[in-house]
XYZ file of C-alpha atoms in Angstrom:
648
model
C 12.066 32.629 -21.462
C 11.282 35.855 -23.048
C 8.142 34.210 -24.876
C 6.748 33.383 -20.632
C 5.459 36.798 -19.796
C 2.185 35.482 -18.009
C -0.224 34.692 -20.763
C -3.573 34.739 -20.117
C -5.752 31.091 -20.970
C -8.879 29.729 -21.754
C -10.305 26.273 -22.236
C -11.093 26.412 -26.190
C -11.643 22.299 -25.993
C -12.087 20.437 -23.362
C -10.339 16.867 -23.773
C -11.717 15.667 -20.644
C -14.726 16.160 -18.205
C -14.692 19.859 -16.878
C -17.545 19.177 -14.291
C -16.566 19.037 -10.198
C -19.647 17.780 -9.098
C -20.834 14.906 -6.766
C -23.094 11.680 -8.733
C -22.034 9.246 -11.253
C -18.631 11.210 -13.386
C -17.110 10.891 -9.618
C -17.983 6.749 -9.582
C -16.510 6.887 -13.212
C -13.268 7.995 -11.703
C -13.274 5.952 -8.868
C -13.912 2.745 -10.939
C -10.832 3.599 -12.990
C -8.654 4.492 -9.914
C -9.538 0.720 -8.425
C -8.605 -1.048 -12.150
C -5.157 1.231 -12.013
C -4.592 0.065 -8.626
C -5.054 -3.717 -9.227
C -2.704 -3.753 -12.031
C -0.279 -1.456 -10.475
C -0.274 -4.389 -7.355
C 0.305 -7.053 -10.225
C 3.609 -4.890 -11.500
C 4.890 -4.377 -7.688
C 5.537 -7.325 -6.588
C 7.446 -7.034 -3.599
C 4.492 -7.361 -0.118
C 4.142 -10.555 1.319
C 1.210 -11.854 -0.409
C 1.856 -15.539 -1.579
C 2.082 -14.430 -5.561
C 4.179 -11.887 -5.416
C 6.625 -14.008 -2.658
C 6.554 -16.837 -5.735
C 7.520 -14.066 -8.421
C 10.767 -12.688 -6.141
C 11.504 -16.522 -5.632
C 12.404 -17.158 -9.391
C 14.313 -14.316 -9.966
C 16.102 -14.339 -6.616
C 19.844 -14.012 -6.476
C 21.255 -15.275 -2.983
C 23.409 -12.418 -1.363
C 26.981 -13.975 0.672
C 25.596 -14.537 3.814
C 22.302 -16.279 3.322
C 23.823 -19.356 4.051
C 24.440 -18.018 7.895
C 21.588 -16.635 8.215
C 19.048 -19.454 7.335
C 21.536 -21.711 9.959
C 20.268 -19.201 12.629
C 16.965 -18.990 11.661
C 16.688 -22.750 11.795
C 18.771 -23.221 14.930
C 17.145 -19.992 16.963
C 14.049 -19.277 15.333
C 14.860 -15.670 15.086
C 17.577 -13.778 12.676
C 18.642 -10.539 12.835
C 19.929 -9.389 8.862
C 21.703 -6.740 8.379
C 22.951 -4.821 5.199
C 23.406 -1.565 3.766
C 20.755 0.142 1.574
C 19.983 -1.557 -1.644
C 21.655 -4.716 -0.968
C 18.490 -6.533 -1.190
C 18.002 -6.881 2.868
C 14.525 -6.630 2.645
C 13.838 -9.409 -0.837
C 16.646 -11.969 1.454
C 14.262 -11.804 4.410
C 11.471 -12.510 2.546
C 12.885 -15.451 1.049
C 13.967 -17.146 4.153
C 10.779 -16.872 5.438
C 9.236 -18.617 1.876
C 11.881 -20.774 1.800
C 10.568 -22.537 5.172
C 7.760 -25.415 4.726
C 4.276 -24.620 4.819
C 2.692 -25.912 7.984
C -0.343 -24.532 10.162
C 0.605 -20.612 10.437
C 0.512 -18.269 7.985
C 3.367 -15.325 6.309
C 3.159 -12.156 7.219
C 4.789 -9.057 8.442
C 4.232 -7.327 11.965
C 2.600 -3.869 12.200
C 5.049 -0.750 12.077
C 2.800 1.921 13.199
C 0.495 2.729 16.454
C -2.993 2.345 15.258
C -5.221 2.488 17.955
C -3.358 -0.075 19.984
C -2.015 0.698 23.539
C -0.067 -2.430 23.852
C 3.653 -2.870 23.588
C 5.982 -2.625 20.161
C 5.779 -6.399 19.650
C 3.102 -7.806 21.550
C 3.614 -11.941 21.750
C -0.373 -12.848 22.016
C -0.306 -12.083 18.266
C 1.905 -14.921 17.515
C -0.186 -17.808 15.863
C 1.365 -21.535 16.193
C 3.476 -22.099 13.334
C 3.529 -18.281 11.990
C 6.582 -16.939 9.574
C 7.094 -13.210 10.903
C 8.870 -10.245 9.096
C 9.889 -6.910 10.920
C 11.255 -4.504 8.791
C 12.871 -2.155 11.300
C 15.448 -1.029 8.016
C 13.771 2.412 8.486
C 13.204 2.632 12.294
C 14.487 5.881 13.875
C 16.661 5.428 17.302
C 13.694 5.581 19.431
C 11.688 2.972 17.327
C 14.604 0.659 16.995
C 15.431 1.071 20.995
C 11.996 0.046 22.007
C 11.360 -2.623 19.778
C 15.003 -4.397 21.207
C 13.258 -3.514 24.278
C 10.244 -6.094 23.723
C 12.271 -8.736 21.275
C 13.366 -10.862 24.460
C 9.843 -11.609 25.580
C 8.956 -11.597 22.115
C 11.320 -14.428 20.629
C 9.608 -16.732 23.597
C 6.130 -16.343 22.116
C 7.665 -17.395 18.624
C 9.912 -20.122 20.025
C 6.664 -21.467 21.718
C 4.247 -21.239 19.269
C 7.360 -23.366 17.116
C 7.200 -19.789 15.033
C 9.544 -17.829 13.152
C 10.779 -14.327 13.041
C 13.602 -12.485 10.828
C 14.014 -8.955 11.681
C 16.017 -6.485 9.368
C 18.013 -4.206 11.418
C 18.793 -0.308 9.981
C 21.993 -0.225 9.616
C 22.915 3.362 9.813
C 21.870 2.386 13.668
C 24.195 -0.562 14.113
C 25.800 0.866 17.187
C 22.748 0.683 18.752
C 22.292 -3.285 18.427
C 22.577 -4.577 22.046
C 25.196 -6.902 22.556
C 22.815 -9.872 24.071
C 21.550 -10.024 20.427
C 24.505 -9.729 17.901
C 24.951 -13.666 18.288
C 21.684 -13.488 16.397
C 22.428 -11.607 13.231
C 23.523 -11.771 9.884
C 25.634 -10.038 7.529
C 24.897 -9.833 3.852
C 26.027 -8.315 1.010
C 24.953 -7.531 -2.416
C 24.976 -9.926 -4.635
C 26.771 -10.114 -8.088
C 23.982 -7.122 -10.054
C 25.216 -8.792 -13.041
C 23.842 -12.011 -12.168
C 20.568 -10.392 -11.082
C 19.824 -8.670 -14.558
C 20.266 -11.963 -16.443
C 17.945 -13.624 -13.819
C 15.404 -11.170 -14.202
C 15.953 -10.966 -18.300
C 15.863 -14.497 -18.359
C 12.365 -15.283 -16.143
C 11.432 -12.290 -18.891
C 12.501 -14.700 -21.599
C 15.502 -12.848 -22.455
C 18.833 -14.571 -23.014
C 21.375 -12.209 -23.083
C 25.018 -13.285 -24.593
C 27.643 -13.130 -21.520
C 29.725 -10.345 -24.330
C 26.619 -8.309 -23.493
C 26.476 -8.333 -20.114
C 30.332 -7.356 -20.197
C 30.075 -3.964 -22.252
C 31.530 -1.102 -20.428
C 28.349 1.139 -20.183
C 26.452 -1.629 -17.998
C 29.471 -2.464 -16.051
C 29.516 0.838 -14.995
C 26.020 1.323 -14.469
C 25.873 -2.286 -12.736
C 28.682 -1.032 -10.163
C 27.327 1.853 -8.685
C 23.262 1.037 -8.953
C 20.797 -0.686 -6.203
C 19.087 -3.989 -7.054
C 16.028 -1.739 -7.212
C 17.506 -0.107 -10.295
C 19.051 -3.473 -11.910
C 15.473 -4.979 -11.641
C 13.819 -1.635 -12.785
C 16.488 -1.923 -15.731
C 15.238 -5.405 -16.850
C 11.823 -4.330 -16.761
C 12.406 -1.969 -19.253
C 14.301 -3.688 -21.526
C 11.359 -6.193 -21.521
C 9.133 -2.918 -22.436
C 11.306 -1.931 -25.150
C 11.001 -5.367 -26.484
C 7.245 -5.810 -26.852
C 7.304 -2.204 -28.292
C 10.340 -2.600 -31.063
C 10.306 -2.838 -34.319
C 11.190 -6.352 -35.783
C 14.946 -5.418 -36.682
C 15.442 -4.163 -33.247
C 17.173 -6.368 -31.228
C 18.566 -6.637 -27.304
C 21.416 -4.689 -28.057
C 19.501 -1.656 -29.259
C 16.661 -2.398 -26.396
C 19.182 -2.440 -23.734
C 21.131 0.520 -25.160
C 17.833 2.732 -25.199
C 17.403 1.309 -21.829
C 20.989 2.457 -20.131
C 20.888 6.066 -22.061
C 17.510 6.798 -20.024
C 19.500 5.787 -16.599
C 22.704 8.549 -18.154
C 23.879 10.747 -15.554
C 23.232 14.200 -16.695
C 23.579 15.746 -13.541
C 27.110 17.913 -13.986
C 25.734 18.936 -17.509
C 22.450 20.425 -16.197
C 24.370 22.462 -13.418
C 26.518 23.677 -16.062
C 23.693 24.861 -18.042
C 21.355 25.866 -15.414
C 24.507 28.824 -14.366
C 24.922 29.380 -17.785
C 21.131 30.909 -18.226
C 20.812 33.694 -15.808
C 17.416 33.798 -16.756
C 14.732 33.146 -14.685
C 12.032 32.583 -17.714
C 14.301 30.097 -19.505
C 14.802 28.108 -16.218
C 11.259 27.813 -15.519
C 10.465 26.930 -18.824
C 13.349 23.939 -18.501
C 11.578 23.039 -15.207
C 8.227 22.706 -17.241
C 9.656 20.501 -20.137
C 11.244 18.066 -17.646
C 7.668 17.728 -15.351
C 6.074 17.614 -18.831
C 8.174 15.860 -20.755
C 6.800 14.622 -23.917
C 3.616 17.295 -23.646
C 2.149 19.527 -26.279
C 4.101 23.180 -26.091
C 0.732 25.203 -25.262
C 0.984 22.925 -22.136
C 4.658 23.534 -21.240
C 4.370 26.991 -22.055
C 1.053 27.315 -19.698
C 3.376 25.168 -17.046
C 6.356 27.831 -16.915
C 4.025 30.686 -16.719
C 2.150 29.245 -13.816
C 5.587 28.962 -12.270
C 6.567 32.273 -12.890
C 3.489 33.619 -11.670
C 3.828 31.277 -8.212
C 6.836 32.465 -7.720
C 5.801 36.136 -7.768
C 8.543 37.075 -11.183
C 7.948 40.193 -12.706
C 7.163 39.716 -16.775
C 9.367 40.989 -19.082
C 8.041 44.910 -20.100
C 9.610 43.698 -23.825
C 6.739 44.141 -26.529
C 5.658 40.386 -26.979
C 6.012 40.343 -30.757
C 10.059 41.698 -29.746
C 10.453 38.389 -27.520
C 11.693 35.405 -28.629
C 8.845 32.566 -29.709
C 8.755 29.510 -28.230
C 10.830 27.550 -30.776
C 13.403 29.521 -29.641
C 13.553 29.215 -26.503
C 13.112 24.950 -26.589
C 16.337 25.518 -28.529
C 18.023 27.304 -26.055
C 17.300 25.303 -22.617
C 17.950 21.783 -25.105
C 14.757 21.107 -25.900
C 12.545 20.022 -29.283
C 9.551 19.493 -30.356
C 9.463 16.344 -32.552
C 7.827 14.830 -35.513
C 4.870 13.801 -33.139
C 4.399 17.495 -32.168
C 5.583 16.810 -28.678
C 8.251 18.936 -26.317
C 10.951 16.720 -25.515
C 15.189 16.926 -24.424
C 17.494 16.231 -26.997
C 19.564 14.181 -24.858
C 18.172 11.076 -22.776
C 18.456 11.518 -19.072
C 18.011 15.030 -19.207
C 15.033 15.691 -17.767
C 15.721 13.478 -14.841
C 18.648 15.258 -14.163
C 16.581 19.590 -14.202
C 14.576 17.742 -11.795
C 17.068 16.191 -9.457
C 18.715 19.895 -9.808
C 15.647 21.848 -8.372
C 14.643 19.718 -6.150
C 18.062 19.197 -4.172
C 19.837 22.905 -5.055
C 16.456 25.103 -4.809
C 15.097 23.603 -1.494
C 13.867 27.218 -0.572
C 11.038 26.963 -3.330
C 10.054 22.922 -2.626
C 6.650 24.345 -1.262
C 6.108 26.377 -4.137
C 6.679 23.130 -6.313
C 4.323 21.904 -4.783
C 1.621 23.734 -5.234
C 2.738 24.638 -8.409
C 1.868 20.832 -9.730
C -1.486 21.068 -7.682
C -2.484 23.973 -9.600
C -1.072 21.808 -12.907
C -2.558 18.680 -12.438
C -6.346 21.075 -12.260
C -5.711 21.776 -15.519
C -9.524 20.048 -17.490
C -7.673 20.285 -20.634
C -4.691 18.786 -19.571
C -4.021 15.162 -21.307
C -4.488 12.345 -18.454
C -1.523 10.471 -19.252
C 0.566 13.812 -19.039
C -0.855 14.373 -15.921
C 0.001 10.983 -14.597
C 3.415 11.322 -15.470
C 3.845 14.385 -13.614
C 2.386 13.325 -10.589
C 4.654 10.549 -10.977
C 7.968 12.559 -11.306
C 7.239 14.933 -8.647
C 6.233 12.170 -6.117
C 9.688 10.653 -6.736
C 11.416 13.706 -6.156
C 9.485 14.341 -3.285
C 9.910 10.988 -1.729
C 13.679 11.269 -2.505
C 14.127 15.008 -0.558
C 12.537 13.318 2.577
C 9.259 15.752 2.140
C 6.343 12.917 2.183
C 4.111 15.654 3.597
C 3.856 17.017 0.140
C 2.172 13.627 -1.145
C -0.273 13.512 1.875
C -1.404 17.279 1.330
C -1.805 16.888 -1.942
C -3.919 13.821 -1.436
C -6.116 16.139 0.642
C -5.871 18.905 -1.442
C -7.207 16.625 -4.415
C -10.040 14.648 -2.728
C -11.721 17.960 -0.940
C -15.279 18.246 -1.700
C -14.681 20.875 -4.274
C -11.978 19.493 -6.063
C -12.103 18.020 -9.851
C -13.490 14.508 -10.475
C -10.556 13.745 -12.265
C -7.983 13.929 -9.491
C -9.271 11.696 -7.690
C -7.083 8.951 -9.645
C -3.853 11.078 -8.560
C -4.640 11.254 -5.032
C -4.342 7.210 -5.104
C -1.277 7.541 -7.117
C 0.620 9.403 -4.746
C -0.507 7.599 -1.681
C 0.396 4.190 -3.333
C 3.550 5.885 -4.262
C 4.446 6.664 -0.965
C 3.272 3.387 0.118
C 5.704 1.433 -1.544
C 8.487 3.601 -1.115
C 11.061 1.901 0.849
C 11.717 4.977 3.448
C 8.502 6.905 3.979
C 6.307 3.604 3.623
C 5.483 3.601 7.307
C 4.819 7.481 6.999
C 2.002 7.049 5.065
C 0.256 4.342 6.807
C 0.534 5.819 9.524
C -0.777 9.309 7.911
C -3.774 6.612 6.064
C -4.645 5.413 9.978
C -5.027 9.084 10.757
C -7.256 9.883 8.244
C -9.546 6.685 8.662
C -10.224 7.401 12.259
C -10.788 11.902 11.557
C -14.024 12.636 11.307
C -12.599 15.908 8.907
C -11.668 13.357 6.248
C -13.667 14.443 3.406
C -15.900 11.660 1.906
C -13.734 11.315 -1.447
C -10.573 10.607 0.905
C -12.277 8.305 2.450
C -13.483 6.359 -0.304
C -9.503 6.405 -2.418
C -8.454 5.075 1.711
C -10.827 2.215 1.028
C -9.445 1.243 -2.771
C -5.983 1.799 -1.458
C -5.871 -0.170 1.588
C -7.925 -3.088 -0.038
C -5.728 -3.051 -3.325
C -2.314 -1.520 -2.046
C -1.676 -2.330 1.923
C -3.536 -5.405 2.037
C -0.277 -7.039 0.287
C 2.622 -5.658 2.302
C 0.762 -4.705 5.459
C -2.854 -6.463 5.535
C -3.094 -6.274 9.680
C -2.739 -2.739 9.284
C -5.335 -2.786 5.649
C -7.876 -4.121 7.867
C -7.365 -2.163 10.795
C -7.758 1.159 8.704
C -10.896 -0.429 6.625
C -12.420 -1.140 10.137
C -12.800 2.733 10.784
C -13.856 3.646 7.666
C -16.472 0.970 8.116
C -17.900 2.428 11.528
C -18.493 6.263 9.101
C -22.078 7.146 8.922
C -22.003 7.796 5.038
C -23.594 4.962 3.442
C -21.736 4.631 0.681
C -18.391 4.759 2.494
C -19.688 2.433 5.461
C -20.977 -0.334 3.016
C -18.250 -0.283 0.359
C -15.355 -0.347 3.423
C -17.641 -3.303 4.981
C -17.348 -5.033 1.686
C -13.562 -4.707 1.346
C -12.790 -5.793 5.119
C -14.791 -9.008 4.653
C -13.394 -9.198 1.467
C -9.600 -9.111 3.143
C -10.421 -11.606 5.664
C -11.894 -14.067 3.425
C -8.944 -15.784 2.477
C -7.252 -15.754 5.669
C -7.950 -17.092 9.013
C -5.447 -14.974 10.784
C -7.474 -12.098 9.705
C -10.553 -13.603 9.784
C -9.568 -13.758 13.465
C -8.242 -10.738 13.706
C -11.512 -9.003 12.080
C -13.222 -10.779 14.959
C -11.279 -9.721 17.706
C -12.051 -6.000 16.842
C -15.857 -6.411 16.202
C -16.303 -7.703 19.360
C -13.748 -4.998 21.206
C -16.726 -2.546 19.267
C -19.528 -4.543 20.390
C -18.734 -4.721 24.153
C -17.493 -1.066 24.357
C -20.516 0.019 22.657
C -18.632 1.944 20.850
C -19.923 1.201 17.104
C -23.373 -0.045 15.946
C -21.888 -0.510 12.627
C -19.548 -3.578 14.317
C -23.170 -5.419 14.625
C -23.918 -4.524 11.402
C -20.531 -5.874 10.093
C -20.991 -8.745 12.290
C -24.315 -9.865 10.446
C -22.766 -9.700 7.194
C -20.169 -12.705 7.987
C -20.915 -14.871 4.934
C -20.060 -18.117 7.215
C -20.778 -18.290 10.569
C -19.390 -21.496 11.513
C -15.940 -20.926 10.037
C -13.180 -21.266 12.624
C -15.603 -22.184 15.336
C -13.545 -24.753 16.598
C -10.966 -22.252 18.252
C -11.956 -21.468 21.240
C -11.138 -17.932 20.662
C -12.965 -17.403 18.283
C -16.240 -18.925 19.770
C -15.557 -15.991 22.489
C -15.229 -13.594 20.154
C -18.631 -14.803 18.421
C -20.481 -14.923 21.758
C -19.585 -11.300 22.545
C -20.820 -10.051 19.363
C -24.056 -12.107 19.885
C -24.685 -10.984 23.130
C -24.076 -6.920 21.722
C -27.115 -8.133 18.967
C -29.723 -9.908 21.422
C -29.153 -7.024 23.764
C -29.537 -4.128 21.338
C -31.049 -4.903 18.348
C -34.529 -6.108 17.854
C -34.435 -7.764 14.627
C -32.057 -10.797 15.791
C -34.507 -13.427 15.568
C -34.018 -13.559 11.293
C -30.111 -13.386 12.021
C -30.252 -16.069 14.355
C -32.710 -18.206 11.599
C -29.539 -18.319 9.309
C -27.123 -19.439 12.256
C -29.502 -22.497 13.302
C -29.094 -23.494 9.568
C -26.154 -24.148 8.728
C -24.410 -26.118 11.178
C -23.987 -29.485 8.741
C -22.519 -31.798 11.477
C -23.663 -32.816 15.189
C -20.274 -30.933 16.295
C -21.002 -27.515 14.446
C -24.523 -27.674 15.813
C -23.332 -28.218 19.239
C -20.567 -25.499 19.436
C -23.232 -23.166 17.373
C -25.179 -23.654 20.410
C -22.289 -23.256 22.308
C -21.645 -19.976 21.237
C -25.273 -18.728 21.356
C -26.209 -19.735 24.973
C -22.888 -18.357 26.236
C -23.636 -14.968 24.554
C -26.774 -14.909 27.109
C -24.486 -14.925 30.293
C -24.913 -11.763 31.318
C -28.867 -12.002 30.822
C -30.413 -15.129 31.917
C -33.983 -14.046 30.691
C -32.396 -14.004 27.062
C -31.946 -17.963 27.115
C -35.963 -18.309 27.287
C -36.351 -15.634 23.736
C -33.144 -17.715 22.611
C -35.176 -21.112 22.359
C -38.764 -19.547 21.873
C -37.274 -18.393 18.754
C -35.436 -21.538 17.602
C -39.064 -23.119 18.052
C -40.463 -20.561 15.802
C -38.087 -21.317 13.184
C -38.732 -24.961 13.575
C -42.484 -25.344 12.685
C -41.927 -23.022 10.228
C -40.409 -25.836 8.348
C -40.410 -29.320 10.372
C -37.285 -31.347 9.443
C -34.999 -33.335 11.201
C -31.705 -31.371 10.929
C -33.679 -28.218 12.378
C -35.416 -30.394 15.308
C -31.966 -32.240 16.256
C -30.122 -28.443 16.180
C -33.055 -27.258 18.454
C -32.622 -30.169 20.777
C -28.842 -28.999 21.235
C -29.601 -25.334 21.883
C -31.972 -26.615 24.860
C -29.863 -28.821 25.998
C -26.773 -26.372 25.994
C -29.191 -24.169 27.532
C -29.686 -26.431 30.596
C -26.160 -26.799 31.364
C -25.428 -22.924 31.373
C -28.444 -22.932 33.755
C -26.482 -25.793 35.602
C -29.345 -28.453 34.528
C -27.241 -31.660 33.412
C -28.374 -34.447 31.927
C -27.859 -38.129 32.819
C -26.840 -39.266 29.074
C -26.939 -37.921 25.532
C -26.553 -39.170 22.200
C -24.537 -37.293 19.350
């Protein structure tokens, strides 16, 4: 690209905000990075949140196999499936899981990463009566996948005793490593027809296609050779092409337009990439496909930022000599249409330049990198154009095996100095790399170690909190709450409160992680190791919820005994526990609760009932006198005072 030597720029018109500092612009772009995530968790829906198990259900395709496998699930409580990469392993283990009735346990899939637990891989106290369990080894490494055979045999009692189930999906580039004691427990599937799983997904889209249609050459050879990730992704954007047509457009044209953007251009973009021993015109290819469908000033600013990264000299050729820029579009394949915007002439194309530098230039990966950091700064730079750049390089990123990049640029774009307006693409590459289907456990992993730093930097910390509330929380919610538990113990206020508000938020809906959120509050409280466990203690909305398991009334007492021991102000907490126990059993195992969190401190049980007292001539009333009564008399019997008789 003669028409790249490094020009020098200036922003003439600012199309977006151009100021980095802290207040309200930054709360403008965080508002918009929550609304993109929510609707981004809407179009995903493949976790194991009840909605999105309901959408895979109707447009399901059974792989050969299933059959087996839901005999051994039934039979053994446990299944082992195995299949090979984009066979669908991972929807078919979700669906026998659905597929079993409803009873007292709950759906949902086992943690994959360390946190701060010391325990073992699969520890069987965490298995609830009832419970449907998912363990998506698919990924595991050999040491991973060793251990966690290691633990399945004590594991698989816990589940057979609490009348539980558990399907596992095995990696199977590690099948050799499958101990022989279990093979009587798996599965083999294999991929269903792809043709039959387009038309499902058309048709739940409310598109019929004709069975002529389905049989045209171009998507028989596309259906052969693609994962169900791509048939799916296929149907979803024929369904786009539909609600953006014209009228005389039809499915024919919509799913034409839709296979030409899947065209494998790859052996015509090596051809052309050793045809142009030029390292200008290369860059400038590299800058149309990352910008694809951008204004030329911004291609043109791309490639020289490229050049200029990658330390190549300029070309000494007067610039009015050089070639202009229409010129050289022409010559790497590129136009600039009718809308003004730089696109390839041929559909696929761009897809295929960056498939080409990412896998044949590995060397300059790191400059890539940075390269797009430097990009995506860019104040004048159009937001969707940025978005679809951060997009295309996080795919190629995610497909080379180099998740680091995402993670540092996550950093890189939340630092305290960096623009407002990345703070929406830090999200966007951590929920990327989230729901990719080989790096996912990478990044929560990378998310845990960044809640519990103390060198996170206060914008990191907030995107962790809209991430794990709107992103994790579906496929991994254990692990959500687990992360949104450190970043509620921070001593920034508007970090603690707004993590506070998304982990009670989380739990709300579920009693296994209402129980969960419990457990860890009062780990905090009796290590002492968090004030801010008290404080998220006294903002339960309902005390009395669960407080028939016994475990939970422990967990209660400890975090009751942390408040009457350190705080002073527990007397107005306690005022809204003595009110709203609505039955003679609440009240009693509310007093239950309270008198056993003064164990360790017999002089407490005396400022216990002194203030339940108080609170009762501040308003005589029955309920408040009988609920009094109870707390004394609960109080005598921890003392070892027993009464002859009482009435309920």
């Amino acid at each position: 690209m003669t028409a790249a030597s490094h020009f020098a720029s200036f922003v003439g018109e600012a199309h977006g905000s151009v100021h980095s500092g802290e207040g309200a612009q930054y709360n403008i772009y965080y508002q918009s990075t929550e609304q993109w995530l929510r609707e981004q968790a809407r179009r995903r829906p493949r976790s194991v949140a009840e909605e999105d198990r309901r959408h895979l259900h109707e447009r399901f395709v059974a792989p050969l196999g299933l059959q087996h496998a839901r005999a051994l699930l039934q039979a053994e409580h446990t299944v082992l499936v195995r299949g090979h990469s984009g066979s669908g392993r991972r929807a078919a283990a979700l669906m026998l899981l659905h597929e079993l009735p409803v009873r007292e346990g709950t759906l949902h899939e086992l943690p994959d990463t360390s946190d701060d637990s010391t325990g073992p891989p699969l520890d069987g106290r965490d298995v609830g009566r009832g419970d449907r369990l998912l363990l998506d080894l698919s990924e595991a490494d050999e040491t991973r996948y060793i251990a966690a055979q290691s633990a399945l045999s004590d594991f698989r009692s816990s589940v057979a005793a609490n009348d539980a189930y558990l399907v596992v999906v095995l990696p199977h580039h590690l099948g050799y490593l499958l101990r022989g004691d279990l093979r009587y427990l798996m599965a083999e599937i294999s991929r269903p027809s792809a043709r039959r799983v387009l038309a499902t997904h058309l048709k739940c889209a409310g598109i019929h296609p004709s069975e002529a249609l389905l049989g045209s050459a171009d998507l028989v050879s596309f259906l052969a050779r693609a994962p169900l990730r791509d048939v799916a992704a296929l149907a979803d954007r024929v369904n786009r092409l539909r609600m953006a047509s014209p009228a005389d457009r039809g499915l024919p044209d919509w799913l034409k337009q839709a296979l030409e953007e899947q065209h494998d251009q790859t052996e015509r973009v090596a051809a052309d990439f050793s045809a142009a021993q030029n390292g200008h015109r290369r860059a400038l290819q590299l800058a149309v496909a990352m910008f694809h469908e951008a204004t030329p000033d911004v291609v043109l600013y791309a490639a020289n930022g490229l050049l200029g990264l990658l330390s190549h000299p300029p070309d000494p050729t007067p610039r009015l000599e050089q070639a202009d820029l229409y010129a050289e579009l022409s010559a790497v394949h590129a136009e600039m249409g009718p809308d003004g915007l730089v696109r390839f002439a041929v559909h696929g194309y761009d897809r295929a330049v960056r498939q080409h530098f990412w896998t044949f230039l590995p060397d300059i990966r790191q400059e890539l990198r940075d390269w797009l950091m430097r990009q995506a700064a860019n104040p004048a730079l159009d937001a969707a154009v940025r978005r679809e750049a951060v997009n295309r390089f996080a795919h190629q990123a995610l497909r080379v095996a180099r998740p680091e990049d995402l993670a540092w640029l996550a950093q890189q774009w939340t630092a305290f100095k960096a623009p407002a307006w990345l703070i929406p693409e830090a999200a966007r590459v951590l929920v990327l790399g989230l729901e990719d289907d080989h790096h996912g456990r990478f990044f929560r992993q990378r998310i845990y170690d960044w809640a519990a730093s103390d060198d996170t930097s206060v914008h990191c910390l907030r995107v962790l909190i809209m991430v794990c509330s709107q992103t994790m929380a579906r496929s991994h919610p254990d692990q959500a709450l687990v992360r949104l538990h450190h970043l509620a113990r921070r001593s920034r206020e508007e970090v603690r409160w707004a993590a506070r508000k998304a982990m009670v938020q989380l739990s709300a809906a579920d009693d296994r992680l209402y129980q969960l959120m419990l457990k860890r509050l009062a780990a905090g409280v009796s290590q002492r190791s968090s004030r801010a466990d008290l404080d998220i203690f006294r903002d339960l909305p309902n005390p009395v919820r669960l407080i028939r398991r016994r475990s939970v009334r422990h967990y209660l007492a400890v975090c009751w005994a942390g408040l009457l021991s350190g705080t002073a102000d527990w007397p107005a907490h306690l005022r809204l526990w003595l009110g709203v126990g609505e039955t003679a059993a609440e009240r009693d195992l509310i007093a239950q609760v309270l008198t056993s969190a003064c164990a360790q401190d017999t002089r407490l049980f005396g400022r216990l009932y002194r203030a339940a007292l108080d609170w009762v001539r501040s308003r005589p009333e029955p309920g408040r006198a009988d609920m009094a009564s109870r707390l004394l008399l609960a109080i005598n019997e921890a003392q070892g005072i027993h009464a002859y008789g009482r009435t309920a």
